[in-house]
Amino acid sequence: MQNDKRMKVGTLSALSGVIPSTIRYYTREGLLPPPIKLGKTVAFYTQEHLDRLKLIKALQTKENLPLYFIKERIVNDLQDQSGVENEAASNIDKKEAIVRAAIRIFRQKGYADTSIADIVAEAAIGRGTFYIFFKNKDEIFINCAERLFFDLYEDVWQEIKDEPNMLLRLRKRAWSFLVTYPRWADAMNLLRGASVSPNQAFGEKYRQIMFRIITPLVRELKKGSEQGIIRPVNPTLAAHLLLGVVDYCGYLLQLGRYNEIELFNAINGFLLRGIQRREYVKD
């Protein structure tokens, strides 16, 4: 490891602004290299860990990337630098293969009807390999939950991010949500249903995903107001209302009552008459 100045997790947390539990989670997920172990309960971190945490935070806050995108970027960068796949990267690949298999099965069968045997068969691995990475079905479902939603929008994230006009960006988000609604609804309904189980982690993961969905809407409403395009509104409340409109329009699409164009025009009209400044309404 570069720069072998050692620090305990508390110091690393203070310097990075990342809480210890999240540092340990990133380590388990392969986003951070393992710490230097000097015993069962003694572990030290280095400047490499601090630099990696700063990179992760920057990618999350400035580029709004999901963790699995960040992980893939880090792994690719490591491979480009070293020219060979190290053991940590190999483990990430194995875990990724299991996660992708689980996502396919969860989408096909739902949470309740999916078994570990189904996932193992889909991933073409042994049960022992599964248990190296996951304790049970609950744990892998929580690991998959964010992917079940955000994978649907992989092809449009950059186009949305590159749009400087916040109202147009909101329209692009609405269109993307709408046309992928059947798959989006299935993914989120899986988590909504599981969130009422005794496992509180499901409810927490659902809240985290909803926060991730709402946060960019709030940010874009604020910026749109600053640009003078959107009239002053409560951005958090408006974001929830906008998401609700798109969600229900998707439901109408799924019922076959309207097509995508009809519904998008209705959503667009809501944006024009609901949040946009009157002088910016242009036909």
CSV table of C-alpha atoms in Angstrom, one decimal:
chain,number,residue,atom,x,y,z
A,1,MET,CA,0.0,0.0,0.0
A,2,GLN,CA,1.1,3.5,-0.8
A,3,ASN,CA,2.1,5.8,2.1
A,4,ASP,CA,2.2,3.3,5.0
A,5,LYS,CA,1.3,5.9,7.7
A,6,ARG,CA,-1.1,3.9,9.8
A,7,MET,CA,-4.3,5.1,11.5
A,8,LYS,CA,-7.2,3.4,13.3
A,9,VAL,CA,-10.7,3.5,12.0
A,10,GLY,CA,-11.7,6.4,14.3
A,11,THR,CA,-9.0,8.6,12.8
A,12,LEU,CA,-9.8,7.5,9.3
A,13,SER,CA,-13.5,8.4,10.0
A,14,ALA,CA,-12.6,11.8,11.4
A,15,LEU,CA,-10.4,12.7,8.4
A,16,SER,CA,-12.7,11.4,5.7
A,17,GLY,CA,-16.1,12.3,7.2
A,18,VAL,CA,-17.3,8.7,6.7
A,19,ILE,CA,-18.6,6.8,9.8
A,20,PRO,CA,-16.8,3.6,10.8
A,21,SER,CA,-19.7,1.3,10.0
A,22,THR,CA,-19.8,2.6,6.4
A,23,ILE,CA,-16.0,2.2,6.2
A,24,ARG,CA,-16.4,-1.4,7.2
A,25,TYR,CA,-19.3,-1.8,4.7
A,26,TYR,CA,-17.1,-0.4,1.9
A,27,THR,CA,-14.4,-2.9,2.8
A,28,ARG,CA,-16.8,-5.8,2.7
A,29,GLU,CA,-18.1,-4.7,-0.7
A,30,GLY,CA,-14.6,-4.4,-2.2
A,31,LEU,CA,-14.7,-0.6,-2.5
A,32,LEU,CA,-11.8,-0.3,0.0
A,33,PRO,CA,-8.8,-2.6,0.3
A,34,PRO,CA,-8.7,-4.7,3.5
A,35,PRO,CA,-7.0,-2.9,6.5
A,36,ILE,CA,-3.7,-4.1,7.9
A,37,LYS,CA,-4.6,-6.7,10.6
A,38,LEU,CA,-2.3,-7.0,13.7
A,39,GLY,CA,-4.7,-9.3,15.5
A,40,LYS,CA,-8.3,-10.3,15.8
A,41,THR,CA,-9.4,-6.8,17.0
A,42,VAL,CA,-6.6,-4.5,15.8
A,43,ALA,CA,-6.7,-3.1,12.3
A,44,PHE,CA,-5.0,-0.1,10.8
A,45,TYR,CA,-5.7,1.9,7.7
A,46,THR,CA,-3.4,4.0,5.5
A,47,GLN,CA,-3.5,7.0,3.2
A,48,GLU,CA,-4.7,4.8,0.4
A,49,HIS,CA,-7.9,4.2,2.3
A,50,LEU,CA,-8.3,7.9,3.0
A,51,ASP,CA,-7.8,8.7,-0.7
A,52,ARG,CA,-10.2,6.1,-1.8
A,53,LEU,CA,-12.9,7.3,0.6
A,54,LYS,CA,-12.5,10.9,-0.7
A,55,LEU,CA,-12.9,9.5,-4.3
A,56,ILE,CA,-16.0,7.6,-3.4
A,57,LYS,CA,-17.5,10.7,-1.7
A,58,ALA,CA,-16.7,12.8,-4.7
A,59,LEU,CA,-18.3,10.4,-7.1
A,60,GLN,CA,-21.4,10.2,-4.9
A,61,THR,CA,-21.9,13.9,-4.4
A,62,LYS,CA,-20.6,15.5,-7.6
A,63,GLU,CA,-21.7,12.9,-10.1
A,64,ASN,CA,-24.5,11.3,-8.1
A,65,LEU,CA,-23.3,7.8,-9.0
A,66,PRO,CA,-24.8,4.6,-7.4
A,67,LEU,CA,-22.3,2.6,-5.3
A,68,TYR,CA,-22.2,-0.2,-7.8
A,69,PHE,CA,-21.1,2.2,-10.6
A,70,ILE,CA,-18.4,3.5,-8.3
A,71,LYS,CA,-17.2,0.0,-7.5
A,72,GLU,CA,-17.0,-0.9,-11.2
A,73,ARG,CA,-15.0,2.2,-11.9
A,74,ILE,CA,-12.6,1.6,-9.0
A,75,VAL,CA,-12.1,-2.0,-10.1
A,76,ASN,CA,-11.5,-1.0,-13.7
A,77,ASP,CA,-9.0,1.6,-12.6
A,78,LEU,CA,-7.1,-0.9,-10.5
A,79,GLN,CA,-7.0,-3.3,-13.4
A,80,ASP,CA,-5.7,-0.6,-15.8
A,81,GLN,CA,-3.0,0.3,-13.3
A,82,SER,CA,-1.8,-3.1,-12.5
A,83,GLY,CA,-2.5,-4.9,-15.8
A,84,VAL,CA,-3.6,-8.0,-13.8
A,85,GLU,CA,-6.6,-8.9,-11.9
A,86,ASN,CA,-5.7,-9.2,-8.2
A,87,GLU,CA,-7.5,-11.4,-5.7
A,88,ALA,CA,-9.8,-8.6,-4.4
A,89,ALA,CA,-10.9,-7.8,-8.0
A,90,SER,CA,-11.6,-11.5,-8.6
A,91,ASN,CA,-13.8,-11.7,-5.5
A,92,ILE,CA,-15.7,-8.6,-6.7
A,93,ASP,CA,-16.3,-10.3,-10.0
A,94,LYS,CA,-17.6,-13.5,-8.3
A,95,LYS,CA,-19.8,-11.5,-6.0
A,96,GLU,CA,-21.0,-9.4,-9.0
A,97,ALA,CA,-21.9,-12.6,-10.9
A,98,ILE,CA,-24.0,-13.8,-7.9
A,99,VAL,CA,-25.7,-10.4,-7.6
A,100,ARG,CA,-26.6,-10.3,-11.3
A,101,ALA,CA,-28.0,-13.8,-11.1
A,102,ALA,CA,-30.1,-12.9,-8.0
A,103,ILE,CA,-31.4,-9.7,-9.7
A,104,ARG,CA,-32.7,-11.8,-12.7
A,105,ILE,CA,-34.4,-14.3,-10.4
A,106,PHE,CA,-35.9,-11.7,-8.1
A,107,ARG,CA,-37.4,-10.0,-11.1
A,108,GLN,CA,-38.8,-13.2,-12.5
A,109,LYS,CA,-40.1,-14.8,-9.3
A,110,GLY,CA,-40.3,-12.0,-6.7
A,111,TYR,CA,-38.7,-12.0,-3.2
A,112,ALA,CA,-41.0,-14.5,-1.5
A,113,ASP,CA,-40.8,-17.2,-4.2
A,114,THR,CA,-37.0,-16.9,-4.7
A,115,SER,CA,-34.8,-19.4,-2.9
A,116,ILE,CA,-31.1,-19.6,-2.5
A,117,ALA,CA,-31.2,-22.7,-4.6
A,118,ASP,CA,-32.7,-20.7,-7.4
A,119,ILE,CA,-29.9,-18.1,-7.2
A,120,VAL,CA,-27.2,-20.7,-7.0
A,121,ALA,CA,-28.5,-22.5,-10.0
A,122,GLU,CA,-28.8,-19.2,-12.0
A,123,ALA,CA,-25.3,-18.2,-11.1
A,124,ALA,CA,-23.9,-21.7,-11.8
A,125,ILE,CA,-22.0,-21.8,-8.5
A,126,GLY,CA,-22.0,-24.0,-5.4
A,127,ARG,CA,-23.8,-23.2,-2.2
A,128,GLY,CA,-20.5,-22.8,-0.5
A,129,THR,CA,-19.5,-20.0,-2.8
A,130,PHE,CA,-22.7,-18.2,-2.2
A,131,TYR,CA,-22.2,-18.3,1.6
A,132,ILE,CA,-18.7,-16.8,1.2
A,133,PHE,CA,-20.3,-13.6,0.2
A,134,PHE,CA,-23.8,-13.6,1.7
A,135,LYS,CA,-25.3,-15.0,4.9
A,136,ASN,CA,-28.8,-15.6,3.6
A,137,LYS,CA,-31.5,-14.5,1.1
A,138,ASP,CA,-32.3,-11.3,3.1
A,139,GLU,CA,-28.7,-10.1,2.8
A,140,ILE,CA,-28.4,-10.6,-1.0
A,141,PHE,CA,-31.8,-9.0,-1.6
A,142,ILE,CA,-30.7,-5.9,0.3
A,143,ASN,CA,-27.5,-5.9,-1.7
A,144,CYS,CA,-29.6,-6.2,-4.9
A,145,ALA,CA,-32.3,-3.7,-4.1
A,146,GLU,CA,-30.5,-0.6,-5.3
A,147,ARG,CA,-29.5,-2.3,-8.5
A,148,LEU,CA,-33.0,-3.5,-9.2
A,149,PHE,CA,-34.0,0.1,-9.6
A,150,PHE,CA,-31.0,1.9,-10.9
A,151,ASP,CA,-30.0,-0.7,-13.5
A,152,LEU,CA,-33.1,0.4,-15.4
A,153,TYR,CA,-31.7,3.9,-16.1
A,154,GLU,CA,-28.1,3.1,-16.8
A,155,ASP,CA,-28.4,4.2,-20.5
A,156,VAL,CA,-29.9,7.6,-19.7
A,157,TRP,CA,-28.1,8.8,-16.6
A,158,GLN,CA,-25.4,10.7,-18.5
A,159,GLU,CA,-27.9,12.4,-20.9
A,160,ILE,CA,-29.9,13.6,-17.9
A,161,LYS,CA,-26.8,14.8,-16.1
A,162,ASP,CA,-25.6,16.7,-19.2
A,163,GLU,CA,-28.8,18.7,-19.5
A,164,PRO,CA,-28.2,22.2,-18.1
A,165,ASN,CA,-31.9,23.4,-18.1
A,166,MET,CA,-33.4,22.0,-15.0
A,167,LEU,CA,-37.0,21.9,-16.4
A,168,LEU,CA,-35.8,19.9,-19.4
A,169,ARG,CA,-33.9,17.7,-17.1
A,170,LEU,CA,-37.0,17.0,-15.0
A,171,ARG,CA,-38.9,16.2,-18.3
A,172,LYS,CA,-36.2,13.7,-19.3
A,173,ARG,CA,-36.4,12.1,-15.9
A,174,ALA,CA,-40.2,11.8,-16.2
A,175,TRP,CA,-40.0,10.2,-19.6
A,176,SER,CA,-37.4,7.7,-18.5
A,177,PHE,CA,-39.4,6.8,-15.4
A,178,LEU,CA,-42.6,6.4,-17.5
A,179,VAL,CA,-41.3,4.2,-20.3
A,180,THR,CA,-39.5,1.9,-17.9
A,181,TYR,CA,-42.4,1.8,-15.4
A,182,PRO,CA,-43.3,-1.9,-15.8
A,183,ARG,CA,-39.8,-3.0,-14.7
A,184,TRP,CA,-39.4,-0.1,-12.2
A,185,ALA,CA,-42.7,-1.0,-10.5
A,186,ASP,CA,-41.7,-4.6,-10.2
A,187,ALA,CA,-38.4,-3.8,-8.6
A,188,MET,CA,-39.8,-1.3,-6.2
A,189,ASN,CA,-42.9,-3.4,-5.3
A,190,LEU,CA,-40.5,-6.2,-4.3
A,191,LEU,CA,-38.8,-3.9,-1.9
A,192,ARG,CA,-42.1,-2.3,-0.7
A,193,GLY,CA,-43.5,-5.7,0.1
A,194,ALA,CA,-40.3,-7.0,1.8
A,195,SER,CA,-40.1,-3.7,3.8
A,196,VAL,CA,-43.1,-4.8,6.0
A,197,SER,CA,-41.2,-8.0,7.0
A,198,PRO,CA,-39.7,-8.2,10.5
A,199,ASN,CA,-36.3,-7.5,9.0
A,200,GLN,CA,-35.9,-3.8,9.5
A,201,ALA,CA,-33.1,-3.6,7.0
A,202,PHE,CA,-35.6,-3.9,4.2
A,203,GLY,CA,-37.5,-0.8,5.4
A,204,GLU,CA,-34.2,1.1,5.8
A,205,LYS,CA,-33.1,0.1,2.3
A,206,TYR,CA,-36.4,1.2,0.8
A,207,ARG,CA,-36.1,4.6,2.6
A,208,GLN,CA,-32.5,4.9,1.2
A,209,ILE,CA,-33.6,4.3,-2.3
A,210,MET,CA,-36.5,6.7,-2.1
A,211,PHE,CA,-34.1,9.3,-0.7
A,212,ARG,CA,-31.8,8.7,-3.7
A,213,ILE,CA,-34.7,9.1,-6.1
A,214,ILE,CA,-36.0,12.3,-4.5
A,215,THR,CA,-32.7,14.0,-3.8
A,216,PRO,CA,-31.9,14.9,-7.5
A,217,LEU,CA,-35.4,16.1,-8.0
A,218,VAL,CA,-35.1,18.4,-5.0
A,219,ARG,CA,-31.8,19.7,-6.3
A,220,GLU,CA,-33.1,20.3,-9.8
A,221,LEU,CA,-36.1,22.1,-8.5
A,222,LYS,CA,-33.9,24.4,-6.4
A,223,LYS,CA,-31.5,25.0,-9.4
A,224,GLY,CA,-34.5,25.6,-11.7
A,225,SER,CA,-35.8,28.3,-9.3
A,226,GLU,CA,-32.3,29.9,-9.2
A,227,GLN,CA,-32.3,29.9,-13.0
A,228,GLY,CA,-35.7,31.7,-12.9
A,229,ILE,CA,-37.4,28.9,-14.9
A,230,ILE,CA,-39.3,27.4,-12.0
A,231,ARG,CA,-41.5,29.5,-9.6
A,232,PRO,CA,-40.6,29.3,-5.9
A,233,VAL,CA,-42.0,26.1,-4.4
A,234,ASN,CA,-41.2,23.8,-1.5
A,235,PRO,CA,-38.7,21.7,-3.4
A,236,THR,CA,-39.0,18.6,-1.2
A,237,LEU,CA,-42.8,18.5,-1.3
A,238,ALA,CA,-42.8,19.3,-5.0
A,239,ALA,CA,-40.4,16.5,-5.7
A,240,HIS,CA,-42.6,14.0,-3.9
A,241,LEU,CA,-45.7,15.2,-5.8
A,242,LEU,CA,-43.9,15.0,-9.1
A,243,LEU,CA,-42.8,11.5,-8.4
A,244,GLY,CA,-46.3,10.6,-7.4
A,245,VAL,CA,-47.7,11.9,-10.7
A,246,VAL,CA,-45.2,10.0,-12.7
A,247,ASP,CA,-45.7,6.8,-10.7
A,248,TYR,CA,-49.5,6.9,-11.2
A,249,CYS,CA,-49.2,7.7,-14.9
A,250,GLY,CA,-47.0,4.6,-15.2
A,251,TYR,CA,-49.7,2.6,-13.5
A,252,LEU,CA,-52.2,3.9,-16.1
A,253,LEU,CA,-49.8,3.0,-18.8
A,254,GLN,CA,-49.5,-0.5,-17.4
A,255,LEU,CA,-53.3,-0.8,-17.4
A,256,GLY,CA,-53.3,0.1,-21.1
A,257,ARG,CA,-55.6,3.1,-20.7
A,258,TYR,CA,-53.2,5.5,-22.3
A,259,ASN,CA,-50.0,5.3,-24.3
A,260,GLU,CA,-46.6,6.8,-23.4
A,261,ILE,CA,-47.1,10.0,-25.5
A,262,GLU,CA,-50.5,10.8,-24.1
A,263,LEU,CA,-49.2,10.3,-20.5
A,264,PHE,CA,-46.0,12.2,-21.1
A,265,ASN,CA,-48.0,15.1,-22.6
A,266,ALA,CA,-50.1,15.1,-19.4
A,267,ILE,CA,-47.0,15.1,-17.2
A,268,ASN,CA,-45.5,17.9,-19.3
A,269,GLY,CA,-48.6,19.9,-19.0
A,270,PHE,CA,-48.5,19.5,-15.2
A,271,LEU,CA,-44.9,20.7,-15.1
A,272,LEU,CA,-45.8,23.7,-17.3
A,273,ARG,CA,-48.8,24.7,-15.3
A,274,GLY,CA,-47.7,23.5,-11.9
A,275,ILE,CA,-44.1,24.6,-11.3
A,276,GLN,CA,-42.9,26.6,-14.2
A,277,ARG,CA,-43.0,30.4,-14.2
A,278,ARG,CA,-45.8,31.6,-16.4
A,279,GLU,CA,-43.5,33.8,-18.6
A,280,TYR,CA,-41.5,30.6,-19.4
A,281,VAL,CA,-44.4,28.7,-20.8
A,282,LYS,CA,-43.8,28.2,-24.5
A,283,ASP,CA,-45.8,26.1,-26.9
